[in-house]
């Protein structure tokens, strides 16, 4: 995206043409008294690149600067001197991104100010700004960049970037013998700044091109690291004999109580002087974690002492063991994972998941399914950005006997209104979103897929939150023109908010307000995972009621969601009953007024309080004398109600779930969907502020009434 600092979003005209066999895209942008012309010419030679030119002409003198923004969500950007990072500013000739298959680099003709861009959902990309320039009236100023597209490695892309910037380079190379399973080469300058990091070739050979200077060249491989000092001179070439240390082998087995293999997620942490391992930097799992589908895996590790943790989700107890790994020697860990929670009749589900069809994810379908099975998810909706994805073929090939139901779905992603999931979605084309408002988009979904669940995702998440963008007024029900209430569920708990209780509370409050106004929307919790590590599939999750004897299908799950028969959790189990009525049901007080609550946790989840919410207000909180951990507690609350009311129960803890969700500070949380109480005995439930809904129904006919 070309940028003029005074106005970053004023694109007015674009034209595409071919010039001399090279694809050529031109934009004209106008901002005040300046006109910005940007040209992008594609050269398809190997490696391919885009020549990027920015020219500005102003009718009045002034000061400005020009730049480009590149969006490559997901993996961190790499900047010489900063290394891999998600935020920060520095002056550098290029900024790059490593992918599974290669690398991209955005280089400038002169050193630019690099500004990394991150939002609530993570890293987005980078800005590359030219120097501030005093422009004379009627004089054209030009900035040149080049985006390298087809490089095999970050080392090659970096060389091209430095050469484009006119940097004199030298080279240092070598071959790791014997070739390790994987290896990464790093170069650090005298200030210990990471200047380049790149993978070695499969045969162990490597080469780094660097500006003149002194460097520490370090190799990292499964057995550990080796490091040598060298000096790089312009035009010079040198060879280093780095040696990959011999690794040890660790064999991991995960078993159920029946002794049969069980899918599991494994977390490995270094103990004492042993650093956390890097298991495979060439995959998206570039951290100290892996997933096993059939119960076993052999991995190469640097010698040392490790804490090994295995989990199969919050319904199972945790396994932990410290193991010593020695070079050229093997060790075996056998983890028996036992079910500790009884959630019979409830299906652990995740309705917001991304994988490679999404522009901001590199997770393969097979890896995503393995992650879901490893953490005990039993139903999953594939929801890629404006792409309909189907897990079924990949699941049939990967694990045909797996206890995992799936459905086709799509995340309907708009620029100005927010994100919405639709599932089951049985057609191949996603809904059209360009220049359309939610009432039009939702209408198309209802016509094309009348059985689909429409879900509002992360409704209060900055400028991708539907309620924020629509300026929804919870008191009056008013919103921007084009807003529609014709949805079924609200993502009250999103995985990006696992460590942000304030954001979750904001969504809870919005949901409460809609319930008070007479709208019956089911609250759900989903991971919104785009990666395997750091964004964990199934955290949080939604437990959906499926009657005994009813198959777990997309139809039964959709019916359970529409009926509000669900509760949300990132760890604790929650059962709420009033005179036999559960979440989504309507109860009366003729048979008593005692609300029964059962809270249970596995051995690694601690909770210490239960909150009772009636009509949007916390009316009672019971604290436990000590954390409930690895057990259950049954409670009763007397209800004193004078009007029709809805009741929600929350359970919370203060100790982070570090053992399974490391470095997130996720506190245990579970909450039910409402039980609706017919207090006056007239056979129906009427929300306190139902008149707000009634006022809005003619303007937005969708949604489900609470007057039943």
PDB file of N, CA, C and O in Angstrom, residues 325-377:
ATOM      1  N   UNK A 325      18.121 -35.873  28.956  1.00  0.00           N
ATOM      2  CA  UNK A 325      18.457 -36.300  27.601  1.00  0.00           C
ATOM      3  C   UNK A 325      19.966 -36.167  27.427  1.00  0.00           C
ATOM      4  O   UNK A 325      20.541 -35.124  27.746  1.00  0.00           O
ATOM      5  N   UNK A 326      20.595 -37.225  26.910  1.00  0.00           N
ATOM      6  CA  UNK A 326      22.042 -37.218  26.686  1.00  0.00           C
ATOM      7  C   UNK A 326      22.334 -37.420  25.208  1.00  0.00           C
ATOM      8  O   UNK A 326      21.559 -38.041  24.489  1.00  0.00           O
ATOM      9  N   UNK A 327      23.474 -36.875  24.770  1.00  0.00           N
ATOM     10  CA  UNK A 327      23.853 -36.983  23.365  1.00  0.00           C
ATOM     11  C   UNK A 327      23.979 -38.443  22.960  1.00  0.00           C
ATOM     12  O   UNK A 327      24.528 -39.268  23.706  1.00  0.00           O
ATOM     13  N   UNK A 328      23.434 -38.734  21.774  1.00  0.00           N
ATOM     14  CA  UNK A 328      23.529 -40.077  21.189  1.00  0.00           C
ATOM     15  C   UNK A 328      22.871 -41.149  22.050  1.00  0.00           C
ATOM     16  O   UNK A 328      23.165 -42.342  21.895  1.00  0.00           O
ATOM     17  N   UNK A 329      22.002 -40.741  22.984  1.00  0.00           N
ATOM     18  CA  UNK A 329      21.288 -41.712  23.797  1.00  0.00           C
ATOM     19  C   UNK A 329      19.796 -41.434  23.726  1.00  0.00           C
ATOM     20  O   UNK A 329      19.366 -40.305  23.528  1.00  0.00           O
ATOM     21  N   UNK A 330      19.015 -42.460  23.921  1.00  0.00           N
ATOM     22  CA  UNK A 330      17.572 -42.313  23.865  1.00  0.00           C
ATOM     23  C   UNK A 330      16.940 -42.317  25.241  1.00  0.00           C
ATOM     24  O   UNK A 330      17.500 -42.823  26.213  1.00  0.00           O
ATOM     25  N   UNK A 331      15.760 -41.701  25.313  1.00  0.00           N
ATOM     26  CA  UNK A 331      14.949 -41.724  26.526  1.00  0.00           C
ATOM     27  C   UNK A 331      13.486 -41.818  26.100  1.00  0.00           C
ATOM     28  O   UNK A 331      13.119 -41.373  25.011  1.00  0.00           O
ATOM     29  N   UNK A 332      12.673 -42.405  26.958  1.00  0.00           N
ATOM     30  CA  UNK A 332      11.261 -42.612  26.656  1.00  0.00           C
ATOM     31  C   UNK A 332      10.427 -42.017  27.777  1.00  0.00           C
ATOM     32  O   UNK A 332      10.736 -42.192  28.964  1.00  0.00           O
ATOM     33  N   UNK A 333       9.355 -41.299  27.385  1.00  0.00           N
ATOM     34  CA  UNK A 333       8.373 -40.794  28.342  1.00  0.00           C
ATOM     35  C   UNK A 333       7.027 -41.392  27.976  1.00  0.00           C
ATOM     36  O   UNK A 333       6.580 -41.268  26.833  1.00  0.00           O
ATOM     37  N   UNK A 334       6.394 -42.049  28.937  1.00  0.00           N
ATOM     38  CA  UNK A 334       5.054 -42.600  28.745  1.00  0.00           C
ATOM     39  C   UNK A 334       4.080 -41.845  29.632  1.00  0.00           C
ATOM     40  O   UNK A 334       4.201 -41.874  30.853  1.00  0.00           O
ATOM     41  N   UNK A 335       3.131 -41.188  28.996  1.00  0.00           N
ATOM     42  CA  UNK A 335       2.158 -40.382  29.734  1.00  0.00           C
ATOM     43  C   UNK A 335       0.806 -41.069  29.681  1.00  0.00           C
ATOM     44  O   UNK A 335       0.260 -41.300  28.598  1.00  0.00           O
ATOM     45  N   UNK A 336       0.265 -41.401  30.833  1.00  0.00           N
ATOM     46  CA  UNK A 336      -1.100 -41.918  30.912  1.00  0.00           C
ATOM     47  C   UNK A 336      -2.014 -40.769  31.319  1.00  0.00           C
ATOM     48  O   UNK A 336      -1.836 -40.172  32.391  1.00  0.00           O
ATOM     49  N   UNK A 337      -2.958 -40.447  30.457  1.00  0.00           N
ATOM     50  CA  UNK A 337      -3.862 -39.323  30.682  1.00  0.00           C
ATOM     51  C   UNK A 337      -5.244 -39.865  31.041  1.00  0.00           C
ATOM     52  O   UNK A 337      -5.856 -40.603  30.256  1.00  0.00           O
ATOM     53  N   UNK A 338      -5.732 -39.482  32.221  1.00  0.00           N
ATOM     54  CA  UNK A 338      -6.985 -40.024  32.748  1.00  0.00           C
ATOM     55  C   UNK A 338      -8.082 -38.962  32.729  1.00  0.00           C
ATOM     56  O   UNK A 338      -7.855 -37.818  33.124  1.00  0.00           O
ATOM     57  N   UNK A 339      -9.262 -39.379  32.304  1.00  0.00           N
ATOM     58  CA  UNK A 339     -10.405 -38.459  32.314  1.00  0.00           C
ATOM     59  C   UNK A 339     -10.777 -38.139  33.757  1.00  0.00           C
ATOM     60  O   UNK A 339     -10.967 -39.038  34.577  1.00  0.00           O
ATOM     61  N   UNK A 340     -10.930 -36.841  34.057  1.00  0.00           N
ATOM     62  CA  UNK A 340     -11.279 -36.402  35.405  1.00  0.00           C
ATOM     63  C   UNK A 340     -12.600 -35.653  35.465  1.00  0.00           C
ATOM     64  O   UNK A 340     -13.131 -35.435  36.559  1.00  0.00           O
ATOM     65  N   UNK A 341     -13.135 -35.222  34.319  1.00  0.00           N
ATOM     66  CA  UNK A 341     -14.396 -34.496  34.302  1.00  0.00           C
ATOM     67  C   UNK A 341     -15.437 -35.287  33.521  1.00  0.00           C
ATOM     68  O   UNK A 341     -15.146 -35.833  32.452  1.00  0.00           O
ATOM     69  N   UNK A 342     -16.647 -35.331  34.051  1.00  0.00           N
ATOM     70  CA  UNK A 342     -17.766 -35.962  33.360  1.00  0.00           C
ATOM     71  C   UNK A 342     -18.627 -34.865  32.744  1.00  0.00           C
ATOM     72  O   UNK A 342     -19.315 -34.131  33.445  1.00  0.00           O
ATOM     73  N   UNK A 343     -18.560 -34.740  31.422  1.00  0.00           N
ATOM     74  CA  UNK A 343     -19.368 -33.746  30.708  1.00  0.00           C
ATOM     75  C   UNK A 343     -20.312 -34.458  29.742  1.00  0.00           C
ATOM     76  O   UNK A 343     -20.554 -33.994  28.628  1.00  0.00           O
ATOM     77  N   UNK A 344     -20.839 -35.574  30.182  1.00  0.00           N
ATOM     78  CA  UNK A 344     -21.723 -36.375  29.335  1.00  0.00           C
ATOM     79  C   UNK A 344     -22.871 -35.521  28.814  1.00  0.00           C
ATOM     80  O   UNK A 344     -23.503 -34.771  29.572  1.00  0.00           O
ATOM     81  N   UNK A 345     -23.153 -35.663  27.514  1.00  0.00           N
ATOM     82  CA  UNK A 345     -24.242 -34.913  26.893  1.00  0.00           C
ATOM     83  C   UNK A 345     -23.839 -33.554  26.377  1.00  0.00           C
ATOM     84  O   UNK A 345     -24.638 -32.893  25.713  1.00  0.00           O
ATOM     85  N   UNK A 346     -22.613 -33.121  26.667  1.00  0.00           N
ATOM     86  CA  UNK A 346     -22.117 -31.822  26.213  1.00  0.00           C
ATOM     87  C   UNK A 346     -20.940 -32.062  25.270  1.00  0.00           C
ATOM     88  O   UNK A 346     -20.049 -32.848  25.573  1.00  0.00           O
ATOM     89  N   UNK A 347     -20.915 -31.358  24.158  1.00  0.00           N
ATOM     90  CA  UNK A 347     -19.906 -31.576  23.124  1.00  0.00           C
ATOM     91  C   UNK A 347     -18.953 -30.386  23.097  1.00  0.00           C
ATOM     92  O   UNK A 347     -19.362 -29.243  22.799  1.00  0.00           O
ATOM     93  N   UNK A 348     -17.679 -30.631  23.395  1.00  0.00           N
ATOM     94  CA  UNK A 348     -16.661 -29.577  23.367  1.00  0.00           C
ATOM     95  C   UNK A 348     -16.420 -29.146  21.922  1.00  0.00           C
ATOM     96  O   UNK A 348     -16.025 -29.944  21.081  1.00  0.00           O
ATOM     97  N   UNK A 349     -16.650 -27.855  21.638  1.00  0.00           N
ATOM     98  CA  UNK A 349     -16.660 -27.364  20.255  1.00  0.00           C
ATOM     99  C   UNK A 349     -15.860 -26.078  20.127  1.00  0.00           C
ATOM    100  O   UNK A 349     -15.741 -25.301  21.083  1.00  0.00           O
ATOM    101  N   UNK A 350     -15.337 -25.864  18.927  1.00  0.00           N
ATOM    102  CA  UNK A 350     -14.658 -24.613  18.582  1.00  0.00           C
ATOM    103  C   UNK A 350     -15.213 -24.161  17.234  1.00  0.00           C
ATOM    104  O   UNK A 350     -15.070 -24.872  16.234  1.00  0.00           O
ATOM    105  N   UNK A 351     -15.836 -22.982  17.223  1.00  0.00           N
ATOM    106  CA  UNK A 351     -16.528 -22.487  16.032  1.00  0.00           C
ATOM    107  C   UNK A 351     -15.800 -21.329  15.349  1.00  0.00           C
ATOM    108  O   UNK A 351     -16.409 -20.576  14.594  1.00  0.00           O
ATOM    109  N   UNK A 352     -14.487 -21.183  15.608  1.00  0.00           N
ATOM    110  CA  UNK A 352     -13.736 -20.093  14.983  1.00  0.00           C
ATOM    111  C   UNK A 352     -12.291 -20.540  14.847  1.00  0.00           C
ATOM    112  O   UNK A 352     -11.491 -20.427  15.788  1.00  0.00           O
ATOM    113  N   UNK A 353     -11.941 -21.038  13.661  1.00  0.00           N
ATOM    114  CA  UNK A 353     -10.630 -21.624  13.420  1.00  0.00           C
ATOM    115  C   UNK A 353     -10.121 -21.238  12.040  1.00  0.00           C
ATOM    116  O   UNK A 353     -10.873 -21.255  11.059  1.00  0.00           O
ATOM    117  N   UNK A 354      -8.821 -20.934  11.966  1.00  0.00           N
ATOM    118  CA  UNK A 354      -8.193 -20.546  10.702  1.00  0.00           C
ATOM    119  C   UNK A 354      -7.080 -21.506  10.348  1.00  0.00           C
ATOM    120  O   UNK A 354      -6.425 -22.088  11.224  1.00  0.00           O
ATOM    121  N   UNK A 355      -6.851 -21.631   9.063  1.00  0.00           N
ATOM    122  CA  UNK A 355      -5.792 -22.467   8.529  1.00  0.00           C
ATOM    123  C   UNK A 355      -5.360 -21.892   7.186  1.00  0.00           C
ATOM    124  O   UNK A 355      -5.758 -20.790   6.822  1.00  0.00           O
ATOM    125  N   UNK A 356      -4.548 -22.631   6.430  1.00  0.00           N
ATOM    126  CA  UNK A 356      -3.884 -22.070   5.254  1.00  0.00           C
ATOM    127  C   UNK A 356      -4.811 -21.387   4.249  1.00  0.00           C
ATOM    128  O   UNK A 356      -4.362 -20.440   3.580  1.00  0.00           O
ATOM    129  N   UNK A 357      -6.073 -21.784   4.060  1.00  0.00           N
ATOM    130  CA  UNK A 357      -6.912 -21.003   3.138  1.00  0.00           C
ATOM    131  C   UNK A 357      -7.085 -19.542   3.552  1.00  0.00           C
ATOM    132  O   UNK A 357      -7.399 -18.706   2.702  1.00  0.00           O
ATOM    133  N   UNK A 358      -6.883 -19.212   4.833  1.00  0.00           N
ATOM    134  CA  UNK A 358      -6.930 -17.819   5.275  1.00  0.00           C
ATOM    135  C   UNK A 358      -5.628 -17.120   4.897  1.00  0.00           C
ATOM    136  O   UNK A 358      -4.542 -17.702   5.002  1.00  0.00           O
ATOM    137  N   UNK A 359      -5.726 -15.850   4.501  1.00  0.00           N
ATOM    138  CA  UNK A 359      -4.535 -15.103   4.089  1.00  0.00           C
ATOM    139  C   UNK A 359      -3.557 -14.887   5.233  1.00  0.00           C
ATOM    140  O   UNK A 359      -2.373 -14.621   5.007  1.00  0.00           O
ATOM    141  N   UNK A 360      -4.030 -15.024   6.478  1.00  0.00           N
ATOM    142  CA  UNK A 360      -3.177 -14.730   7.623  1.00  0.00           C
ATOM    143  C   UNK A 360      -2.839 -15.972   8.446  1.00  0.00           C
ATOM    144  O   UNK A 360      -2.555 -15.882   9.636  1.00  0.00           O
ATOM    145  N   UNK A 361      -2.877 -17.146   7.818  1.00  0.00           N
ATOM    146  CA  UNK A 361      -2.521 -18.376   8.519  1.00  0.00           C
ATOM    147  C   UNK A 361      -1.731 -19.289   7.593  1.00  0.00           C
ATOM    148  O   UNK A 361      -1.983 -19.330   6.383  1.00  0.00           O
ATOM    149  N   UNK A 362      -0.785 -20.039   8.174  1.00  0.00           N
ATOM    150  CA  UNK A 362      -0.006 -21.012   7.416  1.00  0.00           C
ATOM    151  C   UNK A 362      -0.254 -22.437   7.894  1.00  0.00           C
ATOM    152  O   UNK A 362       0.440 -23.366   7.496  1.00  0.00           O
ATOM    153  N   UNK A 363      -1.239 -22.636   8.758  1.00  0.00           N
ATOM    154  CA  UNK A 363      -1.503 -23.950   9.333  1.00  0.00           C
ATOM    155  C   UNK A 363      -2.167 -24.848   8.291  1.00  0.00           C
ATOM    156  O   UNK A 363      -3.200 -24.483   7.723  1.00  0.00           O
ATOM    157  N   UNK A 364      -1.594 -26.025   8.057  1.00  0.00           N
ATOM    158  CA  UNK A 364      -2.223 -26.964   7.126  1.00  0.00           C
ATOM    159  C   UNK A 364      -3.480 -27.553   7.753  1.00  0.00           C
ATOM    160  O   UNK A 364      -3.643 -27.563   8.982  1.00  0.00           O
ATOM    161  N   UNK A 365      -4.377 -28.059   6.923  1.00  0.00           N
ATOM    162  CA  UNK A 365      -5.594 -28.685   7.443  1.00  0.00           C
ATOM    163  C   UNK A 365      -5.243 -29.869   8.334  1.00  0.00           C
ATOM    164  O   UNK A 365      -5.880 -30.089   9.375  1.00  0.00           O
ATOM    165  N   UNK A 366      -4.235 -30.626   7.951  1.00  0.00           N
ATOM    166  CA  UNK A 366      -3.837 -31.792   8.744  1.00  0.00           C
ATOM    167  C   UNK A 366      -3.310 -31.369  10.117  1.00  0.00           C
ATOM    168  O   UNK A 366      -3.662 -31.989  11.142  1.00  0.00           O
ATOM    169  N   UNK A 367      -2.493 -30.328  10.157  1.00  0.00           N
ATOM    170  CA  UNK A 367      -1.987 -29.843  11.448  1.00  0.00           C
ATOM    171  C   UNK A 367      -3.110 -29.274  12.310  1.00  0.00           C
ATOM    172  O   UNK A 367      -3.123 -29.463  13.527  1.00  0.00           O
ATOM    173  N   UNK A 368      -4.043 -28.575  11.679  1.00  0.00           N
ATOM    174  CA  UNK A 368      -5.155 -28.029  12.457  1.00  0.00           C
ATOM    175  C   UNK A 368      -5.997 -29.149  13.062  1.00  0.00           C
ATOM    176  O   UNK A 368      -6.350 -29.110  14.252  1.00  0.00           O
ATOM    177  N   UNK A 369      -6.304 -30.171  12.292  1.00  0.00           N
ATOM    178  CA  UNK A 369      -7.100 -31.287  12.811  1.00  0.00           C
ATOM    179  C   UNK A 369      -6.348 -32.020  13.918  1.00  0.00           C
ATOM    180  O   UNK A 369      -6.949 -32.411  14.935  1.00  0.00           O
ATOM    181  N   UNK A 370      -5.049 -32.192  13.750  1.00  0.00           N
ATOM    182  CA  UNK A 370      -4.255 -32.826  14.796  1.00  0.00           C
ATOM    183  C   UNK A 370      -4.307 -32.021  16.084  1.00  0.00           C
ATOM    184  O   UNK A 370      -4.423 -32.579  17.182  1.00  0.00           O
ATOM    185  N   UNK A 371      -4.240 -30.698  15.975  1.00  0.00           N
ATOM    186  CA  UNK A 371      -4.294 -29.854  17.178  1.00  0.00           C
ATOM    187  C   UNK A 371      -5.647 -29.968  17.871  1.00  0.00           C
ATOM    188  O   UNK A 371      -5.727 -29.979  19.100  1.00  0.00           O
ATOM    189  N   UNK A 372      -6.723 -30.054  17.105  1.00  0.00           N
ATOM    190  CA  UNK A 372      -8.057 -30.182  17.694  1.00  0.00           C
ATOM    191  C   UNK A 372      -8.208 -31.512  18.422  1.00  0.00           C
ATOM    192  O   UNK A 372      -8.718 -31.565  19.551  1.00  0.00           O
ATOM    193  N   UNK A 373      -7.765 -32.587  17.785  1.00  0.00           N
ATOM    194  CA  UNK A 373      -7.857 -33.900  18.418  1.00  0.00           C
ATOM    195  C   UNK A 373      -6.973 -33.982  19.647  1.00  0.00           C
ATOM    196  O   UNK A 373      -7.333 -34.600  20.657  1.00  0.00           O
ATOM    197  N   UNK A 374      -5.813 -33.348  19.614  1.00  0.00           N
ATOM    198  CA  UNK A 374      -4.878 -33.408  20.742  1.00  0.00           C
ATOM    199  C   UNK A 374      -5.436 -32.741  21.982  1.00  0.00           C
ATOM    200  O   UNK A 374      -5.132 -33.161  23.105  1.00  0.00           O
ATOM    201  N   UNK A 375      -6.249 -31.696  21.807  1.00  0.00           N
ATOM    202  CA  UNK A 375      -6.787 -30.973  22.959  1.00  0.00           C
ATOM    203  C   UNK A 375      -8.245 -31.307  23.234  1.00  0.00           C
ATOM    204  O   UNK A 375      -8.943 -30.560  23.916  1.00  0.00           O
ATOM    205  N   UNK A 376      -8.720 -32.439  22.708  1.00  0.00           N
ATOM    206  CA  UNK A 376     -10.012 -32.961  23.131  1.00  0.00           C
ATOM    207  C   UNK A 376     -11.227 -32.276  22.566  1.00  0.00           C
ATOM    208  O   UNK A 376     -12.316 -32.389  23.146  1.00  0.00           O
ATOM    209  N   UNK A 377     -11.107 -31.578  21.439  1.00  0.00           N
ATOM    210  CA  UNK A 377     -12.270 -30.972  20.797  1.00  0.00           C
ATOM    211  C   UNK A 377     -13.034 -32.061  20.035  1.00  0.00           C
ATOM    212  O   UNK A 377     -12.449 -32.897  19.351  1.00  0.00           O
TER     213      UNK A 377
END
